[in-house]
CSV table of C-alpha atoms in Angstrom, one decimal:
chain,number,residue,atom,x,y,z
E,18,MET,CA,-27.4,34.1,5.4
E,19,MET,CA,-28.2,37.8,4.9
E,20,ASP,CA,-30.1,40.0,7.3
E,21,THR,CA,-33.5,40.0,5.5
E,22,ALA,CA,-34.9,42.9,7.6
E,23,LEU,CA,-32.0,45.1,6.6
E,24,ILE,CA,-32.4,44.1,3.0
E,25,ARG,CA,-36.0,45.2,3.1
E,26,LYS,CA,-35.0,48.5,4.7
E,27,ASN,CA,-32.4,49.0,1.9
E,28,GLN,CA,-35.0,48.3,-0.8
E,29,ALA,CA,-37.5,50.7,0.8
E,30,ALA,CA,-34.8,53.5,0.9
E,31,ARG,CA,-33.7,53.1,-2.7
E,32,ASP,CA,-35.4,54.1,-5.9
E,33,ILE,CA,-34.0,51.6,-8.5
E,34,GLY,CA,-35.6,53.3,-11.5
E,35,ALA,CA,-33.4,54.2,-14.4
E,36,ARG,CA,-32.1,57.7,-14.6
E,37,ASP,CA,-30.5,59.9,-17.2
E,38,LEU,CA,-26.8,59.5,-16.4
E,39,ASN,CA,-23.9,61.1,-18.1
E,40,LEU,CA,-22.3,58.8,-20.6
E,41,CYS,CA,-19.3,58.8,-18.3
E,42,GLU,CA,-18.1,60.6,-15.2
E,43,VAL,CA,-14.4,61.7,-15.2
E,44,TRP,CA,-12.3,62.4,-12.2
E,45,ASN,CA,-8.6,63.5,-12.7
E,46,ARG,CA,-6.0,64.0,-10.0
E,47,GLY,CA,-2.5,64.6,-11.1
E,48,ASP,CA,-1.5,61.6,-13.3
E,49,PHE,CA,-4.5,59.5,-12.1
E,50,LEU,CA,-7.6,59.3,-14.3
E,51,HIS,CA,-10.9,57.7,-13.1
E,52,ILE,CA,-13.6,57.0,-15.7
E,53,CYS,CA,-17.0,55.6,-14.7
E,54,PHE,CA,-19.1,54.6,-17.6
E,55,SER,CA,-22.9,54.7,-17.6
E,56,SER,CA,-24.6,51.3,-17.2
E,57,VAL,CA,-27.9,49.7,-16.2
E,58,GLY,CA,-26.6,49.7,-12.6
E,59,CYS,CA,-25.1,47.3,-10.2
E,60,ARG,CA,-27.0,44.0,-10.0
E,61,PHE,CA,-26.9,44.1,-6.2
E,62,ARG,CA,-28.8,47.4,-5.8
E,63,GLU,CA,-32.0,45.7,-6.9
E,64,THR,CA,-31.6,42.9,-4.4
E,65,GLY,CA,-31.3,45.4,-1.5
E,66,TYR,CA,-27.6,45.0,-0.8
E,67,CYS,CA,-25.2,47.7,0.4
E,68,THR,CA,-26.4,50.1,3.0
E,69,MET,CA,-24.1,52.9,2.0
E,70,CYS,CA,-23.8,52.6,-1.7
E,71,ASP,CA,-25.7,53.6,-4.8
E,72,TYR,CA,-24.2,54.9,-8.0
E,73,GLY,CA,-27.5,54.8,-9.9
E,74,GLY,CA,-28.4,53.1,-13.1
E,75,GLY,CA,-29.3,54.3,-16.6
E,76,ARG,CA,-28.5,52.7,-19.9
E,77,ALA,CA,-25.5,50.7,-21.0
E,78,ILE,CA,-23.0,52.7,-23.1
E,79,THR,CA,-22.2,51.7,-26.7
E,80,ALA,CA,-18.7,50.9,-27.9
E,81,GLU,CA,-18.6,54.0,-30.0
E,82,GLU,CA,-19.7,56.2,-27.1
E,83,ALA,CA,-17.3,54.6,-24.7
E,84,VAL,CA,-14.3,55.0,-27.0
E,85,SER,CA,-15.3,58.6,-27.8
E,86,GLN,CA,-15.6,59.5,-24.1
E,87,LEU,CA,-12.4,57.7,-23.2
E,88,LYS,CA,-10.5,59.4,-26.0
E,89,LYS,CA,-11.9,62.8,-24.9
E,90,ALA,CA,-10.9,62.2,-21.3
E,91,LEU,CA,-7.4,61.3,-22.1
E,92,GLU,CA,-7.0,64.3,-24.5
E,93,GLU,CA,-8.3,66.7,-21.9
E,94,THR,CA,-6.1,65.5,-19.1
E,95,ALA,CA,-3.2,67.9,-18.4
E,96,GLY,CA,0.1,65.9,-18.6
E,97,PRO,CA,0.6,62.2,-19.0
E,98,VAL,CA,-1.7,59.7,-17.3
E,99,ARG,CA,0.2,57.1,-15.3
E,100,GLU,CA,-2.9,55.2,-13.9
E,101,ILE,CA,-6.4,54.9,-15.3
E,102,LEU,CA,-9.3,53.4,-13.3
E,103,LEU,CA,-12.2,52.1,-15.3
E,104,GLY,CA,-15.5,51.4,-13.8
E,105,THR,CA,-19.3,51.4,-14.3
E,106,CYS,CA,-22.1,51.9,-11.9
E,107,GLY,CA,-21.1,48.6,-10.3
E,108,SER,CA,-18.8,46.1,-12.0
E,109,ILE,CA,-17.1,46.7,-15.3
E,110,LEU,CA,-16.5,43.0,-15.8
E,111,ASP,CA,-20.3,42.2,-15.4
E,112,GLU,CA,-21.6,41.6,-18.9
E,113,ARG,CA,-24.9,42.9,-17.8
E,114,GLU,CA,-23.4,46.3,-17.3
E,115,MET,CA,-20.8,46.4,-20.1
E,116,ALA,CA,-21.2,44.0,-23.0
E,117,PRO,CA,-18.0,42.2,-24.1
E,118,PRO,CA,-17.7,44.0,-27.4
E,119,VAL,CA,-17.9,47.3,-25.5
E,120,LEU,CA,-15.3,46.2,-23.0
E,121,ASP,CA,-13.0,45.0,-25.8
E,122,ALA,CA,-13.2,48.4,-27.5
E,123,VAL,CA,-12.4,50.2,-24.3
E,124,LEU,CA,-9.4,47.8,-23.6
E,125,GLU,CA,-8.1,48.4,-27.1
E,126,MET,CA,-8.3,52.1,-26.7
E,127,VAL,CA,-6.5,51.9,-23.3
E,128,ARG,CA,-3.8,49.5,-24.8
E,129,SER,CA,-3.1,51.9,-27.7
E,130,SER,CA,-2.9,54.9,-25.2
E,131,GLY,CA,0.1,53.4,-23.5
E,132,VAL,CA,-1.1,54.3,-20.0
E,133,PRO,CA,1.2,52.1,-17.8
E,134,THR,CA,-1.3,51.0,-15.2
E,135,VAL,CA,-4.9,49.9,-15.9
E,136,ILE,CA,-7.2,49.4,-13.0
E,137,LEU,CA,-10.6,47.7,-13.4
E,138,GLU,CA,-13.2,48.1,-10.7
E,139,THR,CA,-15.4,45.0,-10.3
E,140,HIS,CA,-17.1,42.5,-8.0
E,141,TYR,CA,-15.0,39.5,-7.1
E,142,THR,CA,-17.6,37.1,-8.5
E,143,THR,CA,-17.0,38.5,-12.0
E,144,VAL,CA,-13.3,37.5,-12.0
E,145,THR,CA,-12.7,34.1,-13.6
E,146,PRO,CA,-9.6,32.4,-15.2
E,147,GLN,CA,-11.2,33.1,-18.6
E,148,VAL,CA,-11.7,36.8,-17.9
E,149,LEU,CA,-8.1,37.2,-16.6
E,150,LYS,CA,-6.7,35.4,-19.7
E,151,HIS,CA,-8.7,37.7,-21.9
E,152,LEU,CA,-7.4,40.8,-20.0
E,153,GLN,CA,-3.8,39.4,-20.3
E,154,VAL,CA,-4.2,39.1,-24.1
E,155,ALA,CA,-5.9,42.5,-24.4
E,156,LEU,CA,-3.4,44.4,-22.3
E,157,PRO,CA,-0.1,42.6,-22.8
E,158,ASP,CA,2.3,45.4,-22.0
E,159,GLN,CA,0.5,47.2,-19.2
E,160,GLU,CA,0.2,46.5,-15.4
E,161,VAL,CA,-3.3,45.3,-14.8
E,162,VAL,CA,-5.0,45.8,-11.4
E,163,LEU,CA,-8.4,44.5,-10.3
E,164,GLU,CA,-10.0,46.7,-7.6
E,165,LEU,CA,-12.5,44.7,-5.7
E,166,GLY,CA,-15.2,45.7,-3.2
E,167,PHE,CA,-14.5,44.2,0.2
E,168,GLU,CA,-15.4,46.7,2.9
E,169,SER,CA,-14.9,44.6,6.0
E,170,ALA,CA,-13.4,41.4,7.2
E,171,ASP,CA,-16.0,41.0,9.9
E,172,SER,CA,-18.9,38.8,8.8
E,173,TRP,CA,-21.3,40.5,11.4
E,174,VAL,CA,-20.5,43.9,10.0
E,175,LEU,CA,-20.9,42.7,6.4
E,176,GLU,CA,-24.3,41.1,7.1
E,177,HIS,CA,-25.9,43.4,9.8
E,178,SER,CA,-24.3,46.8,9.1
E,179,LEU,CA,-23.3,47.0,5.4
E,180,CYS,CA,-25.8,44.4,4.1
E,181,LYS,CA,-23.2,43.0,1.8
E,182,TYR,CA,-22.8,39.3,1.2
E,183,MET,CA,-19.2,38.4,1.0
E,184,ASP,CA,-17.6,34.9,1.0
E,185,LEU,CA,-14.3,35.8,2.4
E,186,ASP,CA,-12.7,32.5,1.5
E,187,ALA,CA,-13.8,32.9,-2.1
E,188,LEU,CA,-12.5,36.5,-2.1
E,189,ALA,CA,-9.1,35.3,-0.9
E,190,GLU,CA,-9.1,32.6,-3.6
E,191,THR,CA,-9.9,35.3,-6.2
E,192,VAL,CA,-7.1,37.5,-5.0
E,193,SER,CA,-4.7,34.5,-5.3
E,194,LEU,CA,-6.1,33.7,-8.8
E,195,ILE,CA,-5.5,37.3,-9.9
E,196,ARG,CA,-1.9,37.2,-8.7
E,197,SER,CA,-1.3,33.9,-10.5
E,198,PHE,CA,-1.9,35.7,-13.8
E,199,GLY,CA,0.7,38.3,-12.9
E,200,MET,CA,-1.8,40.9,-12.0
E,201,ALA,CA,-2.5,42.8,-8.8
E,202,ALA,CA,-5.5,43.0,-6.6
E,203,VAL,CA,-6.6,46.0,-4.6
E,204,LEU,CA,-9.3,45.7,-1.9
E,205,ASN,CA,-11.6,48.5,-0.8
E,206,VAL,CA,-12.2,49.0,2.9
E,207,PHE,CA,-15.0,51.1,4.4
E,208,LEU,CA,-14.6,53.4,7.4
E,209,GLY,CA,-17.8,54.4,9.2
E,210,ALA,CA,-20.0,51.3,9.2
E,211,PRO,CA,-23.4,52.1,10.7
E,212,PHE,CA,-24.6,50.7,14.0
E,213,LEU,CA,-21.0,50.6,15.3
E,214,THR,CA,-19.5,53.0,17.9
E,215,PRO,CA,-16.6,55.2,16.6
E,216,GLU,CA,-14.0,52.9,18.3
E,217,ARG,CA,-15.5,49.8,16.6
E,218,GLN,CA,-15.7,51.6,13.3
E,219,ILE,CA,-11.9,52.3,13.5
E,220,GLN,CA,-11.1,48.8,14.7
E,221,ASP,CA,-13.2,47.2,12.0
E,222,ALA,CA,-11.3,49.2,9.3
E,223,LEU,CA,-7.9,48.4,10.9
E,224,ASP,CA,-8.7,44.7,11.0
E,225,SER,CA,-9.9,44.8,7.4
E,226,ILE,CA,-6.8,46.5,6.1
E,227,ALA,CA,-4.7,43.9,7.8
E,228,TRP,CA,-6.8,41.1,6.4
E,229,ALA,CA,-6.5,42.5,2.9
E,230,ILE,CA,-2.7,42.7,2.9
E,231,ALA,CA,-2.4,39.3,4.7
E,232,HIS,CA,-4.5,37.7,1.9
E,233,GLY,CA,-2.4,39.0,-1.0
E,234,ALA,CA,-3.8,42.4,-1.8
E,235,SER,CA,-1.1,44.8,-3.1
E,236,ARG,CA,-2.9,47.7,-1.4
E,237,ALA,CA,-6.1,48.6,0.5
E,238,VAL,CA,-8.1,51.6,-0.5
E,239,ILE,CA,-9.8,53.3,2.5
E,240,PHE,CA,-13.2,54.7,1.7
E,241,PRO,CA,-14.4,57.0,4.6
E,242,ALA,CA,-18.2,57.1,4.7
E,243,ASN,CA,-19.8,59.5,2.3
E,244,ILE,CA,-23.5,59.8,3.0
E,245,LYS,CA,-25.3,59.5,-0.3
E,246,PRO,CA,-28.9,60.0,-1.3
E,247,ASN,CA,-31.0,57.0,-2.3
E,248,THR,CA,-29.3,54.9,0.3
E,249,LEU,CA,-30.3,53.5,3.7
E,250,LEU,CA,-27.3,55.3,5.2
E,251,GLY,CA,-28.7,58.6,3.9
E,252,GLN,CA,-32.1,57.8,5.4
E,253,LEU,CA,-30.5,56.9,8.7
E,254,TYR,CA,-28.6,60.2,8.7
E,255,GLN,CA,-31.8,62.2,8.0
E,256,GLU,CA,-33.5,60.4,10.9
E,257,ASN,CA,-30.5,61.2,13.2
E,258,SER,CA,-29.8,57.5,13.5
E,259,TYR,CA,-26.4,57.8,11.9
E,260,ARG,CA,-23.7,60.4,12.6
E,261,ARG,CA,-21.5,61.8,9.9
E,262,ILE,CA,-17.9,60.6,10.7
E,263,SER,CA,-15.1,63.0,11.5
E,264,HIS,CA,-12.1,63.5,9.3
E,265,TRP,CA,-10.2,62.9,12.5
E,266,MET,CA,-11.5,59.3,12.6
E,267,LEU,CA,-9.6,58.7,9.4
E,268,ILE,CA,-6.5,60.3,10.9
E,269,GLU,CA,-6.9,58.1,14.0
E,270,LEU,CA,-7.1,55.1,11.8
E,271,LEU,CA,-4.0,56.0,9.8
E,272,SER,CA,-2.1,56.7,13.0
E,273,HIS,CA,-2.7,53.2,14.2
E,274,LEU,CA,-1.2,51.5,11.1
E,275,ASP,CA,2.3,50.1,11.4
E,276,ASP,CA,4.8,50.9,8.7
E,277,GLY,CA,4.1,47.7,6.8
E,278,LEU,CA,0.4,48.7,6.4
E,279,LEU,CA,0.8,52.5,6.3
E,280,GLY,CA,2.8,52.2,3.1
E,281,ARG,CA,0.1,50.1,1.4
E,282,VAL,CA,-3.1,52.1,1.9
E,283,GLU,CA,-4.7,54.6,-0.5
E,284,LEU,CA,-7.5,57.1,0.2
E,285,ALA,CA,-10.6,57.7,-1.8
E,286,TRP,CA,-13.6,60.0,-1.5
E,287,TYR,CA,-12.2,61.9,1.5
E,288,GLY,CA,-13.8,65.1,0.3
E,289,ASP,CA,-11.5,65.9,-2.6
E,290,ARG,CA,-14.3,65.7,-5.1
E,291,GLN,CA,-16.6,68.0,-3.1
E,292,GLU,CA,-13.6,70.3,-2.7
E,293,ALA,CA,-13.4,70.5,-6.5
E,294,GLY,CA,-17.1,71.2,-6.8
E,295,ARG,CA,-18.1,67.6,-7.7
E,296,ALA,CA,-20.4,65.0,-6.1
E,297,ARG,CA,-22.1,67.7,-4.1
E,298,GLU,CA,-25.0,65.4,-3.3
E,299,ALA,CA,-22.7,63.2,-1.2
E,300,ILE,CA,-21.8,64.3,2.3
E,301,PRO,CA,-18.1,63.6,3.1
E,302,PRO,CA,-16.5,63.4,6.5
E,303,GLU,CA,-16.8,66.6,8.6
E,304,SER,CA,-14.3,69.0,9.8
E,305,CYS,CA,-14.3,72.6,11.1
E,306,PRO,CA,-13.0,75.8,9.4
E,307,ALA,CA,-9.8,75.7,11.6
E,308,CYS,CA,-8.7,72.3,10.4
E,309,HIS,CA,-10.3,71.8,7.0
E,310,ARG,CA,-7.5,73.3,4.8
E,311,LYS,CA,-4.7,71.6,6.6
E,312,LEU,CA,-6.5,68.2,6.4
E,313,MET,CA,-6.9,68.6,2.6
E,314,ASP,CA,-3.3,69.6,2.3
E,315,PHE,CA,-2.3,66.5,4.4
E,316,TYR,CA,-4.3,64.2,2.2
E,317,GLU,CA,-2.8,65.5,-1.0
E,318,ALA,CA,0.7,65.0,0.4
E,319,PHE,CA,-0.2,61.6,1.9
E,320,ILE,CA,-1.5,60.1,-1.3
E,321,ALA,CA,1.4,61.3,-3.3
E,322,ASP,CA,4.1,59.4,-1.3
E,323,PHE,CA,3.9,55.8,-0.3
E,324,ASP,CA,7.0,55.9,1.9
E,325,PRO,CA,5.8,55.0,5.4
E,326,ARG,CA,8.4,57.1,7.0
E,327,ARG,CA,7.3,60.2,5.1
E,328,ARG,CA,3.7,59.4,5.9
E,329,GLN,CA,4.5,59.1,9.6
E,330,GLU,CA,6.2,62.5,9.4
E,331,LEU,CA,3.0,64.0,7.8
E,332,LEU,CA,0.8,62.4,10.5
E,333,THR,CA,3.1,63.8,13.2
E,334,ASP,CA,3.1,67.3,11.7
E,335,LEU,CA,-0.7,67.2,11.4
E,336,CYS,CA,-1.4,65.9,14.9
E,337,GLY,CA,1.3,68.0,16.5
E,338,GLY,CA,-0.5,71.3,15.9
E,339,PRO,CA,-3.1,73.0,17.9
E,340,VAL,CA,-6.2,70.9,18.7
E,341,CYS,CA,-9.2,72.4,17.0
E,342,SER,CA,-12.8,72.2,18.3
E,343,CYS,CA,-13.9,69.3,16.1
E,344,ARG,CA,-10.7,67.2,16.8
E,345,GLY,CA,-11.1,67.9,20.5
E,346,ALA,CA,-14.7,66.7,20.5
E,347,PHE,CA,-13.8,63.6,18.5
E,348,LEU,CA,-10.9,62.7,20.8
E,349,ARG,CA,-13.1,63.2,23.9
E,350,GLU,CA,-15.8,61.0,22.6
E,351,LEU,CA,-13.2,58.3,21.8
E,352,ASP,CA,-11.6,58.6,25.2
E,353,GLU,CA,-15.0,58.2,26.9
E,354,GLU,CA,-15.8,55.2,24.9
E,355,ARG,CA,-12.5,53.6,25.7
E,356,ARG,CA,-12.9,54.3,29.4
E,357,ASP,CA,-16.4,52.9,29.4
E,358,GLY,CA,-15.2,49.8,27.5
E,359,GLY,CA,-12.6,49.2,30.1
E,360,ARG,CA,-15.0,48.9,33.0
């Protein structure tokens, strides 16, 4: 049962009209390439789901356009591509967003490119045995990863904060199904859910990362809250009903992960795109001039090395330096909340 009042607020905050989108958006970091193809938009945006999310909607891309854009992106990437992430405005395996002939053309292009790892971003309900078998045949020599939206393992947070329906039992079964085909599943975790205190935001993400790994995900991708236009989260922020999260909240979260989990998390949308002059309409976590550069350097080193010991060293080095004003303010707020919670 979803929170109908929250759904109505989401619908009121969101313009679902079609827009002129680029045929694809390309993001490259080292040997990682992310390509998001234009589509009619996620089917759940019209129903009022997802407080924090809106990637828009335009027209579906044709096979010729998709192959041309993909080829161009691969050719313009400096150095070899080790991982390629393919997505749309919602779910690449949703036939409403990408027709099967278009998907087949994209998969054939990726197969012939020889990129070792292919990641497909999609909703868990679009994953079936038939789809997985098709992917197995289309990409016989590449590692296939399904990246699934998840956000939280807390049913209250899903319903009343993120406005996202998720059958967690069905999600766990889907992860198991993916693994049975020799593929990997990655689950996305949201940090900064609205209507929660900072301590609860951190704990929710901690619990969700642990749930993801315990239920078979190879990794969990942490998405710190980016405040986007055309979302209820953006409206709440404008009304001073939601506070932009601190970068130090993400650091606090990472600091609480044990080695078994620390080596199995990735980071996304932590401000790297804005740093490169992209996605300027989205507001990433905040920092101050004293810590911003060292945080960006930390993230770059962190995502490049999955060894938990090295990651612990990076965290120790980052947190062992002088306490800047924004970190001090965040830690004081957290301490006050913890003291109040202990009364």
